[in-house]
Amino acid sequence: MRRVLLLIAVVFFVAVSLAVTPAAAQSGERILDYRVTLAIEDDGDLAVTEIIAYDFGSNERRGIFREIPTRFPYDDEHERVYPIEDVTVTATPEGTPTDVQVTTEGNVTRIRIGDPDIFITGQHTYTISYTVRGALNGFDDHDELFWNAIGTEWPVPIEQAQTTVTAPAAITDVLCFTGPQGSTLPCTSSNVDGTTARFTEDGLNPFEALTVVVAIPTGVVPTPVPILEEKLTFSTAFDPAPGKIAAGVGVLALGVAGLVWLLRKGRDRRFVGSATDQAFGNVTGEEEAVPLRGRVRGPVEFEPPEGIRPGQLGTLIDEEANLLDITATIVDLAVRGFILIQEVPSEDGKRHKPDYRLTDLGKSRADLRPYESQLLDGLFETGSVVELSELKYKFAAKLSGLKTALYDDAIEK
């Protein structure tokens, strides 16, 4: 039975995913207009302003992510970094969430914009401002900005892109590239007017970039010096430098002190008694320190904690209600006797993919969560018996509302 339910979950996930993909495409999620201003400041820093007219279509999203690569290999011992500071965000229309969370993940600085508790659809315009240090490159006869004004990280098409670069002195030369990473195709237009350069591109496909190169005379800004950080390797981690040795001794001393405290006072506590008493509590409430050896395995619990449903648990783990959580709920409803799942034999014996019949067993829904009742209503909208293949396109349209209901229920729980 478990194998059948697992197979049902896989089949349902694949079937509905195939139906969701065209629906997402038809919703037209895209960037209508992307305008970037790069201002080379007198101290050599780069002040960036991005105005992104984002259309979510009918998709429900919490906001957008702006991902900027800020760490690159430099030589055998160093990496070049581009610190991003002073990030601010505004948005229209009024009420568009502008909560900002800036994190560094590997070589990328990620700017997360939006409220995790609020979903939005349709058109929203975001204005992102930040400062980049160490962006300029120094050469004997000129200083240069070589920058991905629009990077390859966007998974949606961009209908119109424009970048403006301003400098504290006359710009002497420009270049512009567009396309996937490594492309040398020129952009639609580029021109210079004194201290200002403008670049345009009529359209970018998903994961395509707009890269600009601008040259200014030397001496206009302080001589550019790349910001370097030492690569963390086995040899550098164990470099016997005096400072590192002192720090290591300090860490070791703290570790030993912490271990002594842990052995004496910091060990876990448990209830006195059998394995069940230890896990769930005894009558007296008496406790003891957990021994370092001879620990007893606790009893196995076959249900989610405190009656939490699988779909709720999955939503709480990744803070998102998704198709896997809906699928887990269907399987859970079958286990609890609300749905009967039966494999449908192929009439000609040639069907490559199995089909399944779902039957509403008519069990009282009085104790169901609202999202579970909504799910059953969606599955059996046309009758108490339905085949999985029939749901492929009909059920996909209901997923958005189900995900919202499940997410709201999990947060409330």
Short mmCIF file of N, CA, C and O in Angstrom, two decimals, residues 72-166:
data_model
loop_
_atom_site.label_atom_id
_atom_site.label_comp_id
_atom_site.label_asym_id
_atom_site.label_seq_id
_atom_site.Cartn_x
_atom_site.Cartn_y
_atom_site.Cartn_z
N PHE A 72 34.75 37.09 -7.20
CA PHE A 72 35.30 36.45 -8.39
C PHE A 72 36.74 36.01 -8.13
O PHE A 72 37.46 36.64 -7.34
N PRO A 73 37.20 34.93 -8.79
CA PRO A 73 38.62 34.55 -8.67
C PRO A 73 39.52 35.67 -9.18
O PRO A 73 39.21 36.36 -10.16
N TYR A 74 40.65 35.87 -8.48
CA TYR A 74 41.59 36.92 -8.88
C TYR A 74 42.96 36.34 -9.21
O TYR A 74 43.47 36.55 -10.31
N ASP A 75 43.54 35.63 -8.29
CA ASP A 75 44.79 34.92 -8.56
C ASP A 75 44.78 33.65 -7.71
O ASP A 75 43.75 33.26 -7.17
N ASP A 76 45.94 33.01 -7.61
CA ASP A 76 46.00 31.74 -6.90
C ASP A 76 45.69 31.87 -5.42
O ASP A 76 45.31 30.90 -4.76
N GLU A 77 45.87 33.07 -4.86
CA GLU A 77 45.73 33.24 -3.41
C GLU A 77 44.58 34.15 -3.01
O GLU A 77 44.24 34.21 -1.82
N HIS A 78 43.99 34.86 -3.97
CA HIS A 78 43.00 35.87 -3.60
C HIS A 78 41.75 35.79 -4.48
O HIS A 78 41.79 35.27 -5.60
N GLU A 79 40.68 36.34 -3.93
CA GLU A 79 39.44 36.57 -4.67
C GLU A 79 39.14 38.07 -4.63
O GLU A 79 39.41 38.74 -3.63
N ARG A 80 38.57 38.56 -5.73
CA ARG A 80 38.19 39.96 -5.77
C ARG A 80 36.74 40.09 -5.35
O ARG A 80 35.87 39.36 -5.84
N VAL A 81 36.47 41.04 -4.45
CA VAL A 81 35.12 41.22 -3.94
C VAL A 81 34.64 42.64 -4.25
O VAL A 81 35.44 43.58 -4.38
N TYR A 82 33.34 42.77 -4.37
CA TYR A 82 32.70 44.06 -4.64
C TYR A 82 31.64 44.29 -3.55
O TYR A 82 30.47 43.95 -3.72
N PRO A 83 32.05 44.85 -2.41
CA PRO A 83 31.09 45.03 -1.31
C PRO A 83 29.93 45.93 -1.71
O PRO A 83 30.10 46.98 -2.35
N ILE A 84 28.72 45.51 -1.35
CA ILE A 84 27.51 46.28 -1.60
C ILE A 84 27.00 46.83 -0.27
O ILE A 84 26.84 46.10 0.70
N GLU A 85 26.73 48.14 -0.25
CA GLU A 85 26.34 48.81 0.98
C GLU A 85 25.14 49.71 0.73
O GLU A 85 24.80 50.04 -0.41
N ASP A 86 24.52 50.15 1.83
CA ASP A 86 23.46 51.18 1.81
C ASP A 86 22.32 50.81 0.85
O ASP A 86 21.90 51.62 0.01
N VAL A 87 21.79 49.62 1.00
CA VAL A 87 20.69 49.17 0.13
C VAL A 87 19.37 49.77 0.62
O VAL A 87 19.01 49.66 1.80
N THR A 88 18.67 50.44 -0.28
CA THR A 88 17.33 50.96 0.01
C THR A 88 16.39 50.58 -1.12
O THR A 88 16.81 50.42 -2.27
N VAL A 89 15.10 50.46 -0.79
CA VAL A 89 14.10 50.05 -1.78
C VAL A 89 12.82 50.85 -1.57
O VAL A 89 12.36 51.03 -0.44
N THR A 90 12.25 51.33 -2.67
CA THR A 90 10.90 51.88 -2.67
C THR A 90 10.13 51.17 -3.78
O THR A 90 10.73 50.54 -4.66
N ALA A 91 8.80 51.28 -3.74
CA ALA A 91 8.01 50.57 -4.74
C ALA A 91 6.66 51.25 -4.92
O ALA A 91 6.15 51.94 -4.04
N THR A 92 6.11 51.05 -6.10
CA THR A 92 4.75 51.47 -6.41
C THR A 92 4.02 50.28 -7.03
O THR A 92 4.66 49.38 -7.57
N PRO A 93 2.68 50.25 -6.94
CA PRO A 93 1.80 51.24 -6.31
C PRO A 93 1.93 51.21 -4.80
O PRO A 93 2.60 50.35 -4.23
N GLU A 94 1.26 52.16 -4.15
CA GLU A 94 1.31 52.25 -2.70
C GLU A 94 0.81 50.94 -2.09
O GLU A 94 -0.17 50.35 -2.54
N GLY A 95 1.51 50.49 -1.09
CA GLY A 95 1.16 49.22 -0.45
C GLY A 95 1.99 48.05 -0.90
O GLY A 95 1.93 46.98 -0.29
N THR A 96 2.80 48.22 -1.96
CA THR A 96 3.70 47.15 -2.38
C THR A 96 4.74 46.91 -1.29
O THR A 96 5.44 47.84 -0.90
N PRO A 97 4.87 45.69 -0.77
CA PRO A 97 5.83 45.43 0.31
C PRO A 97 7.26 45.72 -0.14
O PRO A 97 7.68 45.32 -1.23
N THR A 98 8.02 46.40 0.72
CA THR A 98 9.41 46.74 0.40
C THR A 98 10.37 46.29 1.50
O THR A 98 11.45 46.85 1.65
N ASP A 99 9.98 45.28 2.26
CA ASP A 99 10.90 44.73 3.26
C ASP A 99 12.15 44.23 2.53
O ASP A 99 12.05 43.60 1.47
N VAL A 100 13.32 44.49 3.10
CA VAL A 100 14.58 44.14 2.45
C VAL A 100 15.42 43.25 3.36
O VAL A 100 15.58 43.52 4.54
N GLN A 101 15.93 42.18 2.76
CA GLN A 101 16.86 41.30 3.46
C GLN A 101 18.05 41.06 2.54
O GLN A 101 17.88 40.56 1.43
N VAL A 102 19.24 41.44 2.98
CA VAL A 102 20.45 41.29 2.18
C VAL A 102 21.29 40.17 2.77
O VAL A 102 21.65 40.20 3.95
N THR A 103 21.60 39.17 1.95
CA THR A 103 22.41 38.05 2.40
C THR A 103 23.49 37.75 1.37
O THR A 103 23.39 38.15 0.20
N THR A 104 24.52 37.06 1.81
CA THR A 104 25.59 36.61 0.91
C THR A 104 25.54 35.09 0.84
O THR A 104 25.64 34.41 1.87
N GLU A 105 25.36 34.58 -0.36
CA GLU A 105 25.28 33.14 -0.57
C GLU A 105 26.33 32.75 -1.61
O GLU A 105 26.15 32.98 -2.80
N GLY A 106 27.42 32.20 -1.12
CA GLY A 106 28.52 31.85 -2.03
C GLY A 106 29.13 33.09 -2.63
O GLY A 106 29.60 34.00 -1.93
N ASN A 107 29.10 33.18 -3.96
CA ASN A 107 29.69 34.32 -4.66
C ASN A 107 28.68 35.41 -4.98
O ASN A 107 28.99 36.36 -5.69
N VAL A 108 27.47 35.28 -4.46
CA VAL A 108 26.38 36.17 -4.84
C VAL A 108 25.85 36.92 -3.62
O VAL A 108 25.68 36.34 -2.54
N THR A 109 25.59 38.21 -3.81
CA THR A 109 24.85 38.99 -2.83
C THR A 109 23.39 39.00 -3.26
O THR A 109 23.08 39.40 -4.39
N ARG A 110 22.51 38.53 -2.38
CA ARG A 110 21.09 38.44 -2.71
C ARG A 110 20.31 39.49 -1.94
O ARG A 110 20.38 39.57 -0.71
N ILE A 111 19.55 40.29 -2.69
CA ILE A 111 18.66 41.28 -2.09
C ILE A 111 17.24 40.75 -2.24
O ILE A 111 16.72 40.66 -3.34
N ARG A 112 16.65 40.37 -1.11
CA ARG A 112 15.28 39.84 -1.12
C ARG A 112 14.32 40.97 -0.76
O ARG A 112 14.45 41.59 0.29
N ILE A 113 13.36 41.21 -1.65
CA ILE A 113 12.43 42.33 -1.47
C ILE A 113 11.01 41.77 -1.38
O ILE A 113 10.56 41.05 -2.28
N GLY A 114 10.29 42.11 -0.31
CA GLY A 114 8.92 41.65 -0.17
C GLY A 114 8.63 41.22 1.25
O GLY A 114 9.52 41.12 2.10
N ASP A 115 7.36 40.97 1.52
CA ASP A 115 6.89 40.52 2.82
C ASP A 115 6.51 39.05 2.73
O ASP A 115 5.68 38.68 1.90
N PRO A 116 7.12 38.18 3.56
CA PRO A 116 6.80 36.74 3.46
C PRO A 116 5.34 36.42 3.76
O PRO A 116 4.88 35.33 3.45
N ASP A 117 4.61 37.36 4.35
CA ASP A 117 3.22 37.11 4.70
C ASP A 117 2.23 37.73 3.72
O ASP A 117 1.02 37.61 3.91
N ILE A 118 2.74 38.39 2.67
CA ILE A 118 1.84 39.08 1.74
C ILE A 118 2.16 38.62 0.31
O ILE A 118 3.31 38.68 -0.13
N PHE A 119 1.14 38.17 -0.41
CA PHE A 119 1.28 37.77 -1.81
C PHE A 119 0.77 38.91 -2.70
O PHE A 119 -0.21 39.59 -2.36
N ILE A 120 1.43 39.12 -3.82
CA ILE A 120 1.03 40.16 -4.75
C ILE A 120 0.97 39.59 -6.16
O ILE A 120 1.61 38.57 -6.47
N THR A 121 0.20 40.23 -7.02
CA THR A 121 0.10 39.87 -8.43
C THR A 121 0.14 41.15 -9.25
O THR A 121 0.13 42.26 -8.71
N GLY A 122 0.19 41.01 -10.58
CA GLY A 122 0.11 42.17 -11.45
C GLY A 122 1.41 42.96 -11.51
O GLY A 122 2.49 42.45 -11.22
N GLN A 123 1.30 44.26 -11.87
CA GLN A 123 2.47 45.10 -12.12
C GLN A 123 2.88 45.87 -10.87
O GLN A 123 2.04 46.49 -10.21
N HIS A 124 4.18 45.82 -10.59
CA HIS A 124 4.76 46.58 -9.48
C HIS A 124 6.12 47.10 -9.93
O HIS A 124 6.86 46.39 -10.62
N THR A 125 6.44 48.32 -9.54
CA THR A 125 7.71 48.93 -9.93
C THR A 125 8.58 49.12 -8.70
O THR A 125 8.16 49.75 -7.72
N TYR A 126 9.78 48.56 -8.74
CA TYR A 126 10.72 48.63 -7.63
C TYR A 126 11.88 49.55 -7.98
O TYR A 126 12.43 49.47 -9.09
N THR A 127 12.27 50.40 -7.05
CA THR A 127 13.46 51.24 -7.20
C THR A 127 14.47 50.81 -6.14
O THR A 127 14.22 50.96 -4.94
N ILE A 128 15.57 50.24 -6.60
CA ILE A 128 16.61 49.71 -5.70
C ILE A 128 17.84 50.60 -5.83
O ILE A 128 18.33 50.85 -6.93
N SER A 129 18.34 51.08 -4.69
CA SER A 129 19.56 51.90 -4.69
C SER A 129 20.59 51.26 -3.76
O SER A 129 20.24 50.76 -2.69
N TYR A 130 21.84 51.29 -4.19
CA TYR A 130 22.91 50.75 -3.36
C TYR A 130 24.25 51.29 -3.86
O TYR A 130 24.34 51.89 -4.95
N THR A 131 25.29 51.10 -3.06
CA THR A 131 26.63 51.56 -3.41
C THR A 131 27.56 50.35 -3.52
O THR A 131 27.49 49.43 -2.69
N VAL A 132 28.39 50.36 -4.56
CA VAL A 132 29.38 49.29 -4.76
C VAL A 132 30.77 49.89 -4.60
O VAL A 132 31.11 50.89 -5.23
N ARG A 133 31.58 49.27 -3.75
CA ARG A 133 32.97 49.69 -3.61
C ARG A 133 33.88 48.78 -4.45
O ARG A 133 33.60 47.61 -4.64
N GLY A 134 34.95 49.38 -4.96
CA GLY A 134 35.95 48.61 -5.69
C GLY A 134 35.53 48.18 -7.08
O GLY A 134 36.05 47.19 -7.61
N ALA A 135 34.59 48.91 -7.71
CA ALA A 135 34.07 48.48 -9.01
C ALA A 135 34.97 48.88 -10.18
O ALA A 135 34.90 48.26 -11.24
N LEU A 136 35.80 49.91 -10.03
CA LEU A 136 36.60 50.40 -11.15
C LEU A 136 37.90 49.61 -11.31
O LEU A 136 38.44 49.06 -10.35
N ASN A 137 38.38 49.59 -12.56
CA ASN A 137 39.66 48.97 -12.88
C ASN A 137 40.63 50.05 -13.35
O ASN A 137 40.25 50.95 -14.12
N GLY A 138 41.87 49.97 -12.89
CA GLY A 138 42.87 50.95 -13.27
C GLY A 138 43.82 50.44 -14.34
O GLY A 138 44.31 49.31 -14.26
N PHE A 139 44.09 51.29 -15.36
CA PHE A 139 45.05 50.97 -16.42
C PHE A 139 46.00 52.16 -16.57
O PHE A 139 45.79 53.23 -15.99
N ASP A 140 47.07 51.97 -17.35
CA ASP A 140 48.07 53.02 -17.48
C ASP A 140 47.49 54.29 -18.10
O ASP A 140 47.84 55.41 -17.69
N ASP A 141 46.62 54.14 -19.11
CA ASP A 141 46.15 55.32 -19.84
C ASP A 141 44.68 55.66 -19.56
O ASP A 141 44.16 56.64 -20.11
N HIS A 142 43.99 54.89 -18.75
CA HIS A 142 42.60 55.21 -18.43
C HIS A 142 42.13 54.37 -17.25
O HIS A 142 42.76 53.37 -16.89
N ASP A 143 41.04 54.81 -16.66
CA ASP A 143 40.33 53.99 -15.67
C ASP A 143 39.04 53.51 -16.31
O ASP A 143 38.49 54.18 -17.20
N GLU A 144 38.54 52.37 -15.84
CA GLU A 144 37.45 51.72 -16.57
C GLU A 144 36.42 51.11 -15.63
O GLU A 144 36.75 50.52 -14.60
N LEU A 145 35.17 51.25 -16.04
CA LEU A 145 34.07 50.53 -15.40
C LEU A 145 33.62 49.43 -16.36
O LEU A 145 33.20 49.72 -17.47
N PHE A 146 33.70 48.19 -15.92
CA PHE A 146 33.23 47.04 -16.68
C PHE A 146 32.20 46.36 -15.78
O PHE A 146 32.55 45.69 -14.82
N TRP A 147 30.91 46.51 -16.12
CA TRP A 147 29.89 46.14 -15.15
C TRP A 147 28.68 45.51 -15.83
O TRP A 147 28.21 46.00 -16.86
N ASN A 148 28.18 44.43 -15.21
CA ASN A 148 26.90 43.84 -15.63
C ASN A 148 25.77 44.69 -15.06
O ASN A 148 25.34 44.48 -13.93
N ALA A 149 25.31 45.65 -15.84
CA ALA A 149 24.23 46.50 -15.36
C ALA A 149 22.98 45.68 -15.09
O ALA A 149 22.24 45.89 -14.13
N ILE A 150 22.73 44.71 -15.96
CA ILE A 150 21.66 43.72 -15.77
C ILE A 150 22.32 42.36 -15.91
O ILE A 150 22.86 42.03 -16.96
N GLY A 151 22.29 41.57 -14.83
CA GLY A 151 23.01 40.31 -14.83
C GLY A 151 22.22 39.18 -15.46
O GLY A 151 21.07 39.34 -15.90
N THR A 152 22.84 38.01 -15.49
CA THR A 152 22.24 36.82 -16.10
C THR A 152 21.37 36.04 -15.11
O THR A 152 21.02 34.89 -15.38
N GLU A 153 21.02 36.65 -13.99
CA GLU A 153 20.31 35.91 -12.94
C GLU A 153 18.79 35.97 -13.08
O GLU A 153 18.09 35.26 -12.36
N TRP A 154 18.26 36.80 -14.00
CA TRP A 154 16.81 36.95 -14.09
C TRP A 154 16.20 35.80 -14.89
O TRP A 154 16.56 35.59 -16.04
N PRO A 155 15.22 35.05 -14.31
CA PRO A 155 14.62 33.92 -15.02
C PRO A 155 13.44 34.30 -15.90
O PRO A 155 12.75 33.42 -16.41
N VAL A 156 13.19 35.59 -16.08
CA VAL A 156 12.06 36.05 -16.88
C VAL A 156 12.57 36.97 -17.99
O VAL A 156 13.64 37.56 -17.88
N PRO A 157 11.80 37.11 -19.09
CA PRO A 157 12.23 38.00 -20.16
C PRO A 157 12.14 39.47 -19.73
O PRO A 157 11.31 39.83 -18.90
N ILE A 158 12.97 40.28 -20.34
CA ILE A 158 12.98 41.72 -20.10
C ILE A 158 12.67 42.41 -21.43
O ILE A 158 13.43 42.27 -22.40
N GLU A 159 11.57 43.13 -21.50
CA GLU A 159 11.12 43.68 -22.77
C GLU A 159 11.94 44.89 -23.21
O GLU A 159 12.19 45.07 -24.40
N GLN A 160 12.35 45.72 -22.27
CA GLN A 160 13.11 46.91 -22.63
C GLN A 160 14.13 47.18 -21.54
O GLN A 160 13.80 47.17 -20.35
N ALA A 161 15.39 47.41 -21.93
CA ALA A 161 16.46 47.65 -20.97
C ALA A 161 17.23 48.91 -21.36
O ALA A 161 17.49 49.15 -22.54
N GLN A 162 17.57 49.68 -20.34
CA GLN A 162 18.33 50.91 -20.59
C GLN A 162 19.28 51.16 -19.42
O GLN A 162 18.91 51.00 -18.26
N THR A 163 20.52 51.54 -19.75
CA THR A 163 21.51 51.85 -18.72
C THR A 163 22.13 53.21 -19.01
O THR A 163 22.51 53.49 -20.15
N THR A 164 22.24 54.05 -17.98
CA THR A 164 22.88 55.36 -18.08
C THR A 164 24.05 55.39 -17.12
O THR A 164 23.91 55.04 -15.94
N VAL A 165 25.22 55.79 -17.63
CA VAL A 165 26.42 55.92 -16.81
C VAL A 165 26.83 57.38 -16.77
O VAL A 165 26.94 58.03 -17.82
N THR A 166 27.05 57.89 -15.57
CA THR A 166 27.55 59.27 -15.42
C THR A 166 28.92 59.21 -14.74
O THR A 166 29.18 58.33 -13.92
#
